[in-house]
Short mmCIF file of C-alpha atoms in Angstrom, two decimals:
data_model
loop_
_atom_site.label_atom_id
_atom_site.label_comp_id
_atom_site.label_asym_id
_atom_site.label_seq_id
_atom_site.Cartn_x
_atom_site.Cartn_y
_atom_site.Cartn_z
CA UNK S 1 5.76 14.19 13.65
CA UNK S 2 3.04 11.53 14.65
CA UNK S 3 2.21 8.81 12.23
CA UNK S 4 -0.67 10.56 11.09
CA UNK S 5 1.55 13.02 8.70
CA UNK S 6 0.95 12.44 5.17
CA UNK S 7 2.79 9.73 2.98
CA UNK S 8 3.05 9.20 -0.47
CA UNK S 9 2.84 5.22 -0.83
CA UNK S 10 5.41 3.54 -0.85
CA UNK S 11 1.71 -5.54 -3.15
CA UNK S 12 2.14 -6.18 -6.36
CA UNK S 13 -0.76 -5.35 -8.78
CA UNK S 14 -1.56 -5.78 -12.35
CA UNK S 15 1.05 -4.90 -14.46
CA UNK S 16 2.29 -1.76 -12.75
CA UNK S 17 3.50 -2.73 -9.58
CA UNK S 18 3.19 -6.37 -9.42
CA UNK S 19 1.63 -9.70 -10.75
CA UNK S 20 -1.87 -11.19 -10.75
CA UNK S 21 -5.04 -10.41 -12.60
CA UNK S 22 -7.03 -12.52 -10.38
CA UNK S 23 -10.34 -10.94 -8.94
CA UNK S 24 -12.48 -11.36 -5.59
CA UNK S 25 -15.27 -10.10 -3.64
CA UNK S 26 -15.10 -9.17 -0.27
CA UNK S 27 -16.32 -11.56 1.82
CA UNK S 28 -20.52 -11.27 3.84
CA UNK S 29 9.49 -24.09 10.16
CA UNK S 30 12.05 -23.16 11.63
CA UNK S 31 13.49 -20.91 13.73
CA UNK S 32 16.06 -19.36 11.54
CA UNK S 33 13.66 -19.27 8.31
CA UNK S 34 16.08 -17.94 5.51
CA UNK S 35 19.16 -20.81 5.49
CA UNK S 36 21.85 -21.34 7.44
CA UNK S 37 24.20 -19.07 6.00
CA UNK S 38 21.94 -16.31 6.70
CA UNK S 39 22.97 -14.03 10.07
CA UNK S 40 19.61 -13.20 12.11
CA UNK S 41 19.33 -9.81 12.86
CA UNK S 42 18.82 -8.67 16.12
CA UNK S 43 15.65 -7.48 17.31
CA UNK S 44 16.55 -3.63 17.89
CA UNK S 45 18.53 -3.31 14.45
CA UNK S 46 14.94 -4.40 12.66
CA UNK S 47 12.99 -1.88 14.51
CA UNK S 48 15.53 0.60 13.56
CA UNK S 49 15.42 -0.35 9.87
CA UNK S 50 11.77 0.09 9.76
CA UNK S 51 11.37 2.58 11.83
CA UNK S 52 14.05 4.86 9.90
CA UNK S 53 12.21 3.76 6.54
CA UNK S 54 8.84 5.17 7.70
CA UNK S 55 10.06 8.15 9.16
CA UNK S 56 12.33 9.25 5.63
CA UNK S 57 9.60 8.92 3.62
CA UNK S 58 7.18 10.61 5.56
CA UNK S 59 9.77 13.97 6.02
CA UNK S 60 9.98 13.95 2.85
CA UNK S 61 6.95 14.21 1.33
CA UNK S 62 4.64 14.69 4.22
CA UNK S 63 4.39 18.63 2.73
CA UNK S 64 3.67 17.77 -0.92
CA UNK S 65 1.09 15.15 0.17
CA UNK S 66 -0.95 17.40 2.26
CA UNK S 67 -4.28 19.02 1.83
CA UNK S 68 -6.79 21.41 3.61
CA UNK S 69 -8.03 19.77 6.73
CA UNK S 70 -11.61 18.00 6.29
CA UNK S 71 -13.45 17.75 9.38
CA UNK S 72 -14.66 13.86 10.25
CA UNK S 73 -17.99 13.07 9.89
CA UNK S 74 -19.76 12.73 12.98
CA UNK S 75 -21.56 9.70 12.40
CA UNK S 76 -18.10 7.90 11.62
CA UNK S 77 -17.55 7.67 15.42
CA UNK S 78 -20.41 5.54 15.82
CA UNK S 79 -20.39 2.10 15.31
CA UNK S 80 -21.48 0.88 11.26
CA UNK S 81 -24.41 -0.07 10.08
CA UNK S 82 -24.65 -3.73 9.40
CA UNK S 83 -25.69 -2.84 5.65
CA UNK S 84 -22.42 -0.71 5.83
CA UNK S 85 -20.11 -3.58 6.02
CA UNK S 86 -21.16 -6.24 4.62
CA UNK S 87 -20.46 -7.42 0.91
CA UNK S 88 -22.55 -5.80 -1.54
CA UNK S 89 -21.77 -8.07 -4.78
CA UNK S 90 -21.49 -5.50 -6.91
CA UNK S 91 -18.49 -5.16 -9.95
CA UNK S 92 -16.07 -2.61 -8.78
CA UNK S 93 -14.79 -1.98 -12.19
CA UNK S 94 -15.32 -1.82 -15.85
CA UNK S 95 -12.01 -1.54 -17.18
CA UNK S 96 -8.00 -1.78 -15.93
CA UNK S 97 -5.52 0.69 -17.80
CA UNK S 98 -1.89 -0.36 -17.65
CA UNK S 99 -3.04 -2.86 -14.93
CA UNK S 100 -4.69 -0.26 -12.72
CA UNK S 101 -8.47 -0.54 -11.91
CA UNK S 102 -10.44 2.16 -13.47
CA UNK S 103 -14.25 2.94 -13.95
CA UNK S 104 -15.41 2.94 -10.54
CA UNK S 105 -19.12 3.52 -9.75
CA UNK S 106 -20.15 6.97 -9.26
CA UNK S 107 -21.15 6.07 -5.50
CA UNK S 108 -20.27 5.80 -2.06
CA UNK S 109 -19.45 1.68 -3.15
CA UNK S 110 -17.56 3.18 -6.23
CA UNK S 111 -15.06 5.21 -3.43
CA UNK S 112 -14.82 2.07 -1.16
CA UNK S 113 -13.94 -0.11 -4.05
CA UNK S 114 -11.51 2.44 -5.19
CA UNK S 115 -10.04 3.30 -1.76
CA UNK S 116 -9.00 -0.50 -1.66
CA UNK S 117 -7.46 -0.70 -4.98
CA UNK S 118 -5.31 2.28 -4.41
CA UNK S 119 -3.76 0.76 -1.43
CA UNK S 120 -2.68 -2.13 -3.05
CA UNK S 121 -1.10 -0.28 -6.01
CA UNK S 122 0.02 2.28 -4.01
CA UNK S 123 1.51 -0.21 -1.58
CA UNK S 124 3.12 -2.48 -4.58
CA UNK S 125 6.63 -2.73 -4.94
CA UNK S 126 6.79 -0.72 -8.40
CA UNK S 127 6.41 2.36 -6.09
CA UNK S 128 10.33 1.40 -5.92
CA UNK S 129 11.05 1.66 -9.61
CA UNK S 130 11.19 5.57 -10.75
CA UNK S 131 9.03 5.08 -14.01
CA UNK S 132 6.32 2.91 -12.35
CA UNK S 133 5.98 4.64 -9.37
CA UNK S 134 5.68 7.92 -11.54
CA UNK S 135 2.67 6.11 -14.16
CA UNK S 136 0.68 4.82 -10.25
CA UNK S 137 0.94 8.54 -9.39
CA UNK S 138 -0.56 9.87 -12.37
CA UNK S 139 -2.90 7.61 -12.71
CA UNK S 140 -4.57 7.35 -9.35
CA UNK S 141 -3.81 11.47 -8.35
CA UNK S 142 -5.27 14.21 -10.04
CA UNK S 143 -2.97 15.64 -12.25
CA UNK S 144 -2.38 18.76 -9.69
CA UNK S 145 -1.96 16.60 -6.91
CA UNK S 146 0.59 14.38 -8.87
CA UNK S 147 2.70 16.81 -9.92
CA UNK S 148 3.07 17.36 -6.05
CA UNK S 149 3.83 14.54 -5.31
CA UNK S 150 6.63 13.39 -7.72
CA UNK S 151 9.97 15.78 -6.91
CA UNK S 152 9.40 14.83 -3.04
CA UNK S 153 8.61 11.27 -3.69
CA UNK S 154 12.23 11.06 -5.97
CA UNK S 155 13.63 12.32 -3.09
CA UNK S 156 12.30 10.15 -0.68
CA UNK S 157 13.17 7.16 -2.89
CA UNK S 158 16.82 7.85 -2.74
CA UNK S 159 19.67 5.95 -3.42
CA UNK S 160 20.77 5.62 -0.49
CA UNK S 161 16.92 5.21 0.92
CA UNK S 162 16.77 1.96 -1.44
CA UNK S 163 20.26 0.59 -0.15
CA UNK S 164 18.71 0.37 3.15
CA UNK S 165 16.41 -1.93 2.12
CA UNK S 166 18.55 -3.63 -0.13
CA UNK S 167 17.70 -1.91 -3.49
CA UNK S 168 20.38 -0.89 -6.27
CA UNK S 169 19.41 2.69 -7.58
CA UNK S 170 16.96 1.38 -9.55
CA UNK S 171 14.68 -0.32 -7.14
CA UNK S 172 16.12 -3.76 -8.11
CA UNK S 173 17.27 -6.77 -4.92
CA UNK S 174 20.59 -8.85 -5.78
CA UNK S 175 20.43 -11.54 -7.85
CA UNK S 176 18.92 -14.53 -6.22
CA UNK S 177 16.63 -12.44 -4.27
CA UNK S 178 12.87 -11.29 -4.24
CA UNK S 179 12.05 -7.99 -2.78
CA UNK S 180 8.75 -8.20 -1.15
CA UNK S 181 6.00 -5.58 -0.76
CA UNK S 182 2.20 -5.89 -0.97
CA UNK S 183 -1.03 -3.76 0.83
CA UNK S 184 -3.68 -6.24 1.49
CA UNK S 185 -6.97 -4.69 2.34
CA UNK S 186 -9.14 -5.93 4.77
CA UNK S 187 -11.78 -3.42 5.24
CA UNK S 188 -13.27 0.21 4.52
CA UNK S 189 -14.49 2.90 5.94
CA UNK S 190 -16.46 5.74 5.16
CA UNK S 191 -15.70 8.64 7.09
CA UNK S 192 -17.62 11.21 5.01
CA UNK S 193 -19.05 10.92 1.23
CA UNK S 194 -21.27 13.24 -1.63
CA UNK S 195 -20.83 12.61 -5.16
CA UNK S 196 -17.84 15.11 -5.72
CA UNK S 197 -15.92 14.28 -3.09
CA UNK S 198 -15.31 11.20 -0.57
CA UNK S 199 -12.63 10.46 2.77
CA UNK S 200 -12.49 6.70 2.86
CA UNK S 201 -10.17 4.48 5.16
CA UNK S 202 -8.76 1.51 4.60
CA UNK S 203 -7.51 -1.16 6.84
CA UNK S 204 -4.75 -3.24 5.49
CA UNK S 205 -2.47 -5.84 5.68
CA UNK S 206 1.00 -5.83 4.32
CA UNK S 207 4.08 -8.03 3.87
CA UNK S 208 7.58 -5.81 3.25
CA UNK S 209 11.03 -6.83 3.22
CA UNK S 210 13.18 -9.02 1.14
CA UNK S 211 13.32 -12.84 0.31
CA UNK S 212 16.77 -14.55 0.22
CA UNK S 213 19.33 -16.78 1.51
CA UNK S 214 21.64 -14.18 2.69
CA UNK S 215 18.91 -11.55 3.78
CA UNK S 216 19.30 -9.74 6.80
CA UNK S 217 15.66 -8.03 6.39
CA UNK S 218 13.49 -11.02 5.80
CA UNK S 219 9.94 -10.39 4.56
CA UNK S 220 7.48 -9.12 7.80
CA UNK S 221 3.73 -8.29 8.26
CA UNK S 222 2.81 -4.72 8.97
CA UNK S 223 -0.65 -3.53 9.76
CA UNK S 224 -1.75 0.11 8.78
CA UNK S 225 -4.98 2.42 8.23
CA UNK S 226 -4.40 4.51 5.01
CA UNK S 227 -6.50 7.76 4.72
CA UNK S 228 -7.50 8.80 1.31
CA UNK S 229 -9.26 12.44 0.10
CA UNK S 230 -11.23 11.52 -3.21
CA UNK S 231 -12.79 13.40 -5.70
CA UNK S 232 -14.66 12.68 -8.65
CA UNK S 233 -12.59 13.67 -11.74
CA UNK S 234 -12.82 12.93 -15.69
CA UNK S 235 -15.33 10.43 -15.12
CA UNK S 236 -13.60 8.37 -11.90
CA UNK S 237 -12.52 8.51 -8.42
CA UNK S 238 -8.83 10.60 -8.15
CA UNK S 239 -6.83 10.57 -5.15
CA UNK S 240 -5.85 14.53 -3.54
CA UNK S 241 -4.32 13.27 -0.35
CA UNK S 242 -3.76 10.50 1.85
CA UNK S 243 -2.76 9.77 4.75
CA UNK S 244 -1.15 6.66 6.78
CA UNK S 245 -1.27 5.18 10.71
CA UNK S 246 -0.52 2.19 12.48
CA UNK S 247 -2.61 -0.52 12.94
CA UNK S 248 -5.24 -1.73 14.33
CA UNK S 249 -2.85 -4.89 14.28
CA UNK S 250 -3.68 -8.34 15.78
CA UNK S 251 -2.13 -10.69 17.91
CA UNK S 252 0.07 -12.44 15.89
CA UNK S 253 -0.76 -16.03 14.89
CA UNK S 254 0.98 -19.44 15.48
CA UNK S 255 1.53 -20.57 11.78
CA UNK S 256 5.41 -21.75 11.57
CA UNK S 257 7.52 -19.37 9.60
CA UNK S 258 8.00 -20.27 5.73
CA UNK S 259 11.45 -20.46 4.46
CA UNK S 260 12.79 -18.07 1.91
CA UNK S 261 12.05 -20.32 -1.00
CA UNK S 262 8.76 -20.40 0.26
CA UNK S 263 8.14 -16.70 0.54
CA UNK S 264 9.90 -15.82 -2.99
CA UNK S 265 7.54 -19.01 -4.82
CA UNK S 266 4.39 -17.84 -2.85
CA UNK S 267 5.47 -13.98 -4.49
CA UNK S 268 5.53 -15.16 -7.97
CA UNK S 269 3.03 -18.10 -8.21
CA UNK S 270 0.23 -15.87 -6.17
CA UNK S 271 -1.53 -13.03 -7.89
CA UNK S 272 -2.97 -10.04 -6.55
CA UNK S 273 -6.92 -8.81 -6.52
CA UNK S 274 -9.00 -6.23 -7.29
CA UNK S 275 -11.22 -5.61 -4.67
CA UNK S 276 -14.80 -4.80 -4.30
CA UNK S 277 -16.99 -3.01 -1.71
#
């Protein structure tokens, strides 16, 4: 199964699935970083962690997350529009309901803005917790496409699918730890639009993993394109499908790696955005 299958989500935002209420625009240390008492984990046992968490979730509810094929646009091959990427200043939302963006324009901006914002919900770390995870589903999905979602996404986010990333069975990290995971958008696509329906891409940023003395996972960058089928539904932009595939990702940079401290302060003092087109 290629990395194109379907996934469900899996940061923080608002109050469902993180901290913050701060708001933007888009835009026109040492070697061993988590303490001395903390064993560095060799290279192939962290590509086997992550590459064994991507590939349960997406089994598992590659099925329930999948939809009838849309053909691309032809024009999304060729290279955008100047007008097409830059910032348009526009407010991407009137309201927030339980800390989730809502309201989004009835426009190709509206489906950018809310493309964005679904990926960092979506992407949060209360897609760990049972109850939030289930209020993010039904509140981005539609309601058919949520009920879907949620037996396969339970599944997925098993016991013993949490204990590999350090998770009791209730999405929590050990005392004296912060469990890290946040979608960071850093541009859209649209790869076909009309007012009932919309395929936008986003290109994101993310930071996963978890923040302590004595972890053997510490907190990494990952770099995805996430996929999502809109339609317009009660009055907003509802997700039907979505999709998920590596990179484009960057060379990484030089900047010295923070300590855990660092990482776990930077969590908690930093609040997440909602994002406009």
């Amino acid at each position: 199964m290629s990395n194109d299958d379907q996934y469900g989500g899996a940061g923080g935002y608002g109050e469902v699935g993180g901290t913050g209420q701060t708001r933007t625009r888009l835009p026109d240390a040492p070697a061993d970083p988590y303490g001395p008492n903390r064993r560095t984990p060799r290279t192939s046992r962290s590509l086997i962690t992550v590459v064994g968490v991507v590939v349960l979730l997406i089994a598992a509810i590659a099925f329930a997350n999948s939809g009838p094929d849309t053909p691309s646009d032809p024009a999304s091959d060729k290279p955008p529009a100047a007008s097409s990427t830059a910032a348009t200043g526009t407010d991407p939302v009137t309201g927030k309901s339980a800390g989730i963006p809502k309201g989004f324009a009835h426009d190709e901006q509206g489906a950018q803005s809310a493309a964005a914002n679904f990926a960092v919900a979506l992407g949060s770390d209360g897609m760990f917790k049972k109850d939030m995870r289930h209020a993010l589903v039904d509140a981005l999905y539609t309601a058919e496409a949520a009920a879907r979602l949620k037996a396969p996404q339970d599944k997925a986010y098993s016991t013993e699918f949490l204990a590999k990333l350090g998770l009791d069975a209730n999405g929590n990290p050990p005392q004296g730890n912060t469990f890290i995971s946040r979608t960071v958008p850093v541009g859209t696509r649209v790869e076909s639009y009309s007012p009932a329906a919309a395929r936008i891409a986003v290109w994101s940023t993310g930071l996963i993993g978890m923040s302590g003395e004595k972890s053997t996972d510490p907190v990494r960058t990952i770099w995805q394109t996430w996929t999502f089928e809109l339609v317009w539904s009660g009055e907003d932009w509802k997700v039907t499908a979505d999709s998920q595939k590596d990179g484009p990702a960057p060379v990484p940079g030089d900047a010295a790696v923070s300590s855990a401290d660092d990482i776990s302060k930077a969590t908690k003092e930093f609040g997440g955005f909602t994002y406009a087109r």
